[in-house]
Amino acid sequence: MMKIRSILKYMSACLASAGMLVGPGNFAQAQSSGSQFDLGKNAAGDRCTASSNWTDPSFTDDKLKFADAYSVNCRGAATQSIARVRVFPSSDLRSEFSTSLSCGAETSIELDEFGSTTAKRCVDKGLGFTSVVVDVRKGGSFYQMSAAPNAVGPAYQAVRILAGLDKPQNASSDRQPINIAELTSIGNGANLAATNKELEASDSVLSRGTALNTLGLHADASRYLASAIEGLGEGASIQSQIELTLEAALADSNIRFFGSAEQKFDQAEQLLMQLDGAERSLMLPKLQSYRGLHLLNEGNFGEAQFLLSQSLAGTKSFQPVLRDPSTFVRLNVASIDSNDIRAAINLPDERVLRETFLLSQSGWALSVAELSLGNVKGASRALDNAQKNYEDLTTQLRGSSLRDDAIIWLSARLDRQRGRIKAAQGEYDAAIDLFDRGIAALTRSNIALSGTGREPAIAEFQLERAKLLERAGGSEQEIDEAYESAVSALLSARNDSFAFSTAALAPYMNRLVTRMAANNSDASEKYFQAMQINTETGAAKQINMLQNIVSADPALGAKLRDSEEFQRDLSRLSLEINEARAAGADTKNLESQRQVLQQRFFELDAELQANPQVNSFSTRPATIEELQTMLDPGQAYLKLNSFGDEVFGFIVEKNTVHPFKPIAGQKQSNIQPYIKQVRKSIDGQLEFGTVPKFAVDSSQVVYRTLFNDVDKMFRSYDELIVDVEPVLNGVSFSILVSDPKGAQKFLKQNDIFDYSNIEFVANWLPVSVAISPRSFIASRQLTPSSAPQPMIGFASPNPMSRLISQNGPVKVGPCVLTPSQISKLSDRFSPIPDQEIRDASVALGLSSQLAMISGDDFSDTELLSRGSSEGDLDDYKVLHFATHGLTEGQFGCAESPAALLTSFGDTDSDMLLSFDEIAKLRLDANLVVLSACKTASAIGERSLKLTGEAVPGATLEGLVRAFFTANARTVLATYWESSNKGESEMFMNAFYQAGRTESISRSLNSAQRALIDTRETSHPFYWGGFFVVGNSNINMLSGG
């Protein structure tokens, strides 16, 4: 007879979802008294859960009948499990297990409803770190919670639920039941290195990763599974490695990290080849399936249709190039008696269950592909087959006394797809009924997975239903209620999903525009809220967090900075461990570093969570009133967003608001070719060393198409804050030609490179950039710098040509450069003389107070030293970097980071001050000036993962965000390369001259107008790339 533990291990292998198509099945997560339950949010605002852990050290075969163990995890946690709760039937058995812990002295404590007990610090082998351990009793059960110092709250909540004192629906992990600081320390990281860490069971990890994907929390799934892979030891089975790698690959694909997903698929394929024939045939369908689902995430429905058809037709040969996306899952089931999940189970034939689920899932995916291609009959036929197999599956499960709770998600997806088909056939009433049934089923499924029923997957489902109801001709009231319910769900879930598919919102937005034209103020607020549906970018969140740090007292602010740095370093070490393991390199040193750093983070985070002065920054959408409060008279905030192919605009003034749309209902697809032409006419010929003729006509078309109806409003403002990146996509608002006859006038000119007579927006309107309404509000609340010194400059690093004399390749950052490569890069990235900054300081009136770092002193290691907590970079209000900014992959190899070019320093130097190193600098600056190349560029997948981000990057996510992290209130950056022939110096002189008395944003505009007025510098290439973001309302020398 199969051992119960083996059955349970089989039961927990699950499927993670693929973006818009696949939702995972997990049969063991039905009831809070079963395998997983909700613990509410902790002090940081992160939701926590507890789930059964089958390979806790207490689960040796001889103790299997005695103990239950639950792993606790919170969103954003730096490790797989941050606490473990163990349940014993007797005090003796708990004491016996406790001999495996290495503990310090006990401290007496009182716990509400548990009475007197003790707390102590212990090295817990099951968790792999020093934890806080508390033993309590309730009724006939004996509990032990072992938690990271920052996870005592959620662990305590888990104990209370298991003891019957609380219910999951009312849970809160925001608890501080113990004063951690009073517990006796038991040593440092050396103790940790000596432990024999018991790995989180791969089935438990897969179960949690599956649940996150089902709920639509794909970014969390990516982070969590990456951490799980990092935690795999040498003894992990190949099968476990393959399954975790595939789940992580698919999670990355779901968040559009396609390059990272491809790498993981390749790693899984290499692991697969190490298995023997029988084992390979078992795992191969999952590899093929996930590769295919990844293809569907990329939107290639034609190839997906072909591949899925081949799969269902019986193609089973291993063809890595073909990428057969048949869908495979090992079912995760639980006993009907949810109070005894380890009861004897009469398991049906495993292969039958797999094949039945495979056929249902594959048929459903094929139906989605067929309908996307317009083949309604083919979609219906595929879905009929999927439905039949699903019903066969549920029959098999119920006939074997097994729960089917966790395949409800598949039932919901089948209903949704059937509703789409009915709508395509014009049967709207039936379609809406199917959608209602599907939403109800998915809500039940999510709650069974410890969700709230308000997750991203449900929110998008509701939005599609609202659009369907409008197509069906529902009543105005029904349609309004449906859209408002969907928007409310999307706003609630926006911080749980990196981006929504919001094309279905366009009809709702148009309805609101109509109502606002009739002076409906309620419609205005709803419109503004909907404009903010997608989550805050990393740069926006950093400005919000910066407001917390700056407003805190110095000691607390420093601890907040340390906490951020610890989290970034933990993410970096996890990624480096995974990469080293994939390359066959030794990881012991990296793992030891991570253990020590993790423990330091746990202790610091516990202290911060217990501090009432620390408030988690708000990521909720801003209200109109909040935004208006931050605007000065004469200022306005412009926001553009797109929903599907429709563009929507909104202007917020101090006392009123104005919605608008492009003239004649022009679509984004109509406008984008002109935007691309404008950008091409700026830097499209730089590789040839020439500046092209500026596309005055295209620039005029863009302005008139988007802003013709609000031009008069713009001309009444003293300053405009623009949040337009989703539409203008890297083209500066200031370079748009606002004169309706500008193109005609230009055609009559003989000199096609004189733009001094062209009316650009910059001629008459100061403009600054905002990343989001919420981050703009936070930036305006930042107090000015208290630094004692005015300015420090960095320029003229040693020329790269010096490296050629070293005979042979040279390592620069992660790249190994040959003399030939160095020679080419040296020509392109010649040092920028420090005279630019010296002249700028004179213009600012600071010639005798300027601190200048150049030559050998301008190295990455020197900056890191001076930017440390013991350094002096936080003594300066203005930092000016006159050096080249490098975009990711630009400097010699694909792995080169976004960085600033410096000189070589000491033995640890690599000549690049990378964006993650910039984030470690300790500044107190009003303004950081990056007068270099493309310093606003986005960064890629690997760099984002180094920082712990699991969402695709956006413009401003690289160097600009890094300086916000380092504590800069405002950053002046560039959309494109700046000129190195004197024009940049002219711009900076004018900028700093105005900076003596003007705000940062007005100083920028003064410099722009100065260059426009001169024929030789009137081309937007010379002045239009510079922009400011942050609190540009202050003077650059403001503060104490």
GROMACS .gro file of C-alpha atoms in nm, residues 124-330:
model
  207
  124ASP     CA    1   1.546   2.660   1.353
  125LYS     CA    2   1.674   2.400   1.105
  126GLY     CA    3   1.339   2.382   0.936
  127LEU     CA    4   1.349   2.751   0.850
  128GLY     CA    5   1.722   2.801   0.816
  129PHE     CA    6   1.751   3.115   1.027
  130THR     CA    7   1.736   3.241   1.385
  131SER     CA    8   1.372   3.265   1.484
  132VAL     CA    9   1.156   3.369   1.776
  133VAL     CA   10   1.002   3.057   1.932
  134VAL     CA   11   0.696   3.055   2.157
  135ASP     CA   12   0.518   2.748   2.303
  136VAL     CA   13   0.151   2.777   2.398
  137ARG     CA   14  -0.139   2.545   2.485
  138LYS     CA   15  -0.510   2.567   2.411
  139GLY     CA   16  -0.749   2.285   2.498
  140GLY     CA   17  -0.588   1.952   2.420
  141SER     CA   18  -0.343   2.090   2.162
  142PHE     CA   19   0.010   2.214   2.214
  143TYR     CA   20   0.136   2.480   1.971
  144GLN     CA   21   0.479   2.606   1.880
  145MET     CA   22   0.532   2.910   1.665
  146SER     CA   23   0.878   2.970   1.521
  147ALA     CA   24   0.896   3.299   1.335
  148ALA     CA   25   1.142   3.542   1.185
  149PRO     CA   26   1.152   3.849   1.411
  150ASN     CA   27   0.943   4.045   1.159
  151ALA     CA   28   0.687   3.763   1.126
  152VAL     CA   29   0.579   3.711   1.486
  153GLY     CA   30   0.251   3.889   1.411
  154PRO     CA   31   0.134   3.657   1.129
  155ALA     CA   32   0.261   3.348   1.315
  156TYR     CA   33   0.066   3.449   1.624
  157GLN     CA   34  -0.245   3.503   1.411
  158ALA     CA   35  -0.200   3.155   1.261
  159VAL     CA   36  -0.185   3.001   1.608
  160ARG     CA   37  -0.500   3.183   1.711
  161ILE     CA   38  -0.688   3.053   1.406
  162LEU     CA   39  -0.566   2.697   1.457
  163ALA     CA   40  -0.668   2.718   1.821
  164GLY     CA   41  -1.018   2.832   1.722
  165LEU     CA   42  -0.984   3.181   1.873
  166ASP     CA   43  -1.010   3.372   1.544
  167LYS     CA   44  -1.152   3.315   1.197
  168PRO     CA   45  -0.958   3.373   0.871
  169GLN     CA   46  -1.217   3.619   0.742
  170ASN     CA   47  -1.144   3.848   1.039
  171ALA     CA   48  -0.771   3.786   1.057
  172SER     CA   49  -0.503   4.052   1.100
  173SER     CA   50  -0.128   3.993   1.108
  174ASP     CA   51  -0.068   4.350   1.220
  175ARG     CA   52   0.009   4.238   1.574
  176GLN     CA   53   0.300   4.292   1.811
  177PRO     CA   54   0.243   4.032   2.085
  178ILE     CA   55   0.608   4.020   2.192
  179ASN     CA   56   0.877   4.283   2.253
  180ILE     CA   57   1.149   4.133   2.035
  181ALA     CA   58   1.414   4.363   2.176
  182GLU     CA   59   1.383   4.199   2.520
  183LEU     CA   60   1.479   3.852   2.393
  184THR     CA   61   1.833   3.730   2.449
  185SER     CA   62   2.053   3.715   2.140
  186ILE     CA   63   2.213   3.381   2.052
  187GLY     CA   64   2.490   3.492   1.818
  188ASN     CA   65   2.537   3.590   1.459
  189GLY     CA   66   2.550   3.438   1.115
  190ALA     CA   67   2.809   3.180   1.217
  191ASN     CA   68   2.534   2.989   1.394
  192LEU     CA   69   2.325   2.996   1.081
  193ALA     CA   70   2.603   2.864   0.863
  194ALA     CA   71   2.633   2.566   1.093
  195THR     CA   72   2.270   2.464   1.060
  196ASN     CA   73   2.155   2.191   0.826
  197LYS     CA   74   1.867   2.379   0.668
  198GLU     CA   75   1.564   2.166   0.590
  199LEU     CA   76   1.434   2.278   0.251
  200GLU     CA   77   1.078   2.386   0.195
  201ALA     CA   78   0.906   2.092   0.029
  202SER     CA   79   0.885   2.136  -0.347
  203ASP     CA   80   0.520   2.035  -0.335
  204SER     CA   81   0.445   2.305  -0.075
  205VAL     CA   82   0.631   2.562  -0.285
  206LEU     CA   83   0.444   2.458  -0.597
  207SER     CA   84   0.120   2.476  -0.404
  208ARG     CA   85   0.183   2.833  -0.293
  209GLY     CA   86   0.314   2.942  -0.634
  210THR     CA   87   0.006   2.788  -0.791
  211ALA     CA   88  -0.225   2.974  -0.554
  212LEU     CA   89  -0.057   3.307  -0.630
  213ASN     CA   90  -0.101   3.254  -1.002
  214THR     CA   91  -0.464   3.149  -0.964
  215LEU     CA   92  -0.534   3.472  -0.781
  216GLY     CA   93  -0.367   3.666  -1.062
  217LEU     CA   94  -0.073   3.766  -0.838
  218HIS     CA   95   0.180   3.679  -1.107
  219ALA     CA   96   0.456   3.915  -0.988
  220ASP     CA   97   0.437   3.761  -0.641
  221ALA     CA   98   0.453   3.414  -0.794
  222SER     CA   99   0.765   3.511  -0.989
  223ARG     CA  100   0.942   3.645  -0.680
  224TYR     CA  101   0.837   3.355  -0.460
  225LEU     CA  102   0.936   3.081  -0.704
  226ALA     CA  103   1.270   3.249  -0.776
  227SER     CA  104   1.341   3.240  -0.404
  228ALA     CA  105   1.238   2.873  -0.391
  229ILE     CA  106   1.481   2.781  -0.670
  230GLU     CA  107   1.757   2.968  -0.489
  231GLY     CA  108   1.682   2.755  -0.182
  232LEU     CA  109   1.719   2.421  -0.357
  233GLY     CA  110   2.011   2.223  -0.223
  234GLU     CA  111   2.234   1.975  -0.399
  235GLY     CA  112   2.009   1.692  -0.283
  236ALA     CA  113   1.699   1.821  -0.460
  237SER     CA  114   1.567   1.575  -0.716
  238ILE     CA  115   1.584   1.658  -1.084
  239GLN     CA  116   1.207   1.631  -1.105
  240SER     CA  117   1.166   1.893  -0.831
  241GLN     CA  118   1.414   2.121  -1.003
  242ILE     CA  119   1.230   2.085  -1.334
  243GLU     CA  120   0.889   2.154  -1.185
  244LEU     CA  121   0.998   2.460  -0.992
  245THR     CA  122   1.193   2.594  -1.289
  246LEU     CA  123   0.894   2.550  -1.519
  247GLU     CA  124   0.660   2.719  -1.274
  248ALA     CA  125   0.904   3.008  -1.238
  249ALA     CA  126   0.942   3.031  -1.616
  250LEU     CA  127   0.568   3.052  -1.667
  251ALA     CA  128   0.531   3.308  -1.387
  252ASP     CA  129   0.794   3.525  -1.562
  253SER     CA  130   0.611   3.484  -1.889
  254ASN     CA  131   0.288   3.598  -1.722
  255ILE     CA  132   0.451   3.930  -1.625
  256ARG     CA  133   0.608   3.973  -1.970
  257PHE     CA  134   0.963   3.888  -1.862
  258PHE     CA  135   0.991   3.686  -2.180
  259GLY     CA  136   1.372   3.672  -2.190
  260SER     CA  137   1.392   3.542  -1.834
  261ALA     CA  138   1.118   3.289  -1.910
  262GLU     CA  139   1.309   3.159  -2.212
  263GLN     CA  140   1.622   3.110  -2.003
  264LYS     CA  141   1.430   2.909  -1.744
  265PHE     CA  142   1.265   2.695  -2.011
  266ASP     CA  143   1.608   2.617  -2.151
  267GLN     CA  144   1.733   2.524  -1.802
  268ALA     CA  145   1.435   2.294  -1.751
  269GLU     CA  146   1.495   2.131  -2.087
  270GLN     CA  147   1.858   2.064  -1.998
  271LEU     CA  148   1.750   1.909  -1.669
  272LEU     CA  149   1.493   1.699  -1.851
  273MET     CA  150   1.760   1.540  -2.067
  274GLN     CA  151   1.921   1.400  -1.750
  275LEU     CA  152   1.617   1.180  -1.677
  276ASP     CA  153   1.573   0.828  -1.806
  277GLY     CA  154   1.314   0.750  -2.070
  278ALA     CA  155   1.019   0.677  -1.841
  279GLU     CA  156   1.075   0.978  -1.618
  280ARG     CA  157   1.134   1.200  -1.919
  281SER     CA  158   0.805   1.097  -2.077
  282LEU     CA  159   0.631   1.192  -1.752
  283MET     CA  160   0.778   1.543  -1.739
  284LEU     CA  161   0.797   1.616  -2.112
  285PRO     CA  162   0.430   1.714  -2.161
  286LYS     CA  163   0.460   1.980  -1.894
  287LEU     CA  164   0.769   2.130  -2.057
  288GLN     CA  165   0.599   2.132  -2.396
  289SER     CA  166   0.281   2.273  -2.246
  290TYR     CA  167   0.449   2.559  -2.066
  291ARG     CA  168   0.655   2.653  -2.368
  292GLY     CA  169   0.333   2.668  -2.566
  293LEU     CA  170   0.153   2.874  -2.304
  294HIS     CA  171   0.449   3.110  -2.306
  295LEU     CA  172   0.396   3.143  -2.680
  296LEU     CA  173   0.031   3.228  -2.619
  297ASN     CA  174   0.136   3.495  -2.369
  298GLU     CA  175   0.334   3.653  -2.650
  299GLY     CA  176   0.011   3.675  -2.851
  300ASN     CA  177   0.091   3.434  -3.135
  301PHE     CA  178  -0.251   3.274  -3.158
  302GLY     CA  179  -0.199   3.133  -3.506
  303GLU     CA  180   0.094   2.918  -3.405
  304ALA     CA  181  -0.076   2.835  -3.077
  305GLN     CA  182  -0.380   2.706  -3.265
  306PHE     CA  183  -0.163   2.483  -3.481
  307LEU     CA  184   0.038   2.348  -3.191
  308LEU     CA  185  -0.261   2.280  -2.967
  309SER     CA  186  -0.440   2.107  -3.251
  310GLN     CA  187  -0.138   1.883  -3.305
  311SER     CA  188  -0.123   1.806  -2.935
  312LEU     CA  189  -0.487   1.705  -2.911
  313ALA     CA  190  -0.451   1.502  -3.228
  314GLY     CA  191  -0.199   1.286  -3.045
  315THR     CA  192   0.143   1.430  -3.127
  316LYS     CA  193   0.365   1.318  -2.840
  317SER     CA  194   0.717   1.307  -2.984
  318PHE     CA  195   0.975   1.535  -2.823
  319GLN     CA  196   1.029   1.822  -3.066
  320PRO     CA  197   1.192   2.114  -2.885
  321VAL     CA  198   1.160   2.339  -3.189
  322LEU     CA  199   0.791   2.256  -3.233
  323ARG     CA  200   0.706   2.351  -2.872
  324ASP     CA  201   0.398   2.134  -2.840
  325PRO     CA  202   0.174   2.320  -2.592
  326SER     CA  203  -0.038   2.032  -2.464
  327THR     CA  204  -0.150   2.113  -2.112
  328PHE     CA  205  -0.039   1.890  -1.827
  329VAL     CA  206  -0.100   1.880  -1.453
  330ARG     CA  207  -0.061   1.646  -1.159
   0.00000   0.00000   0.00000
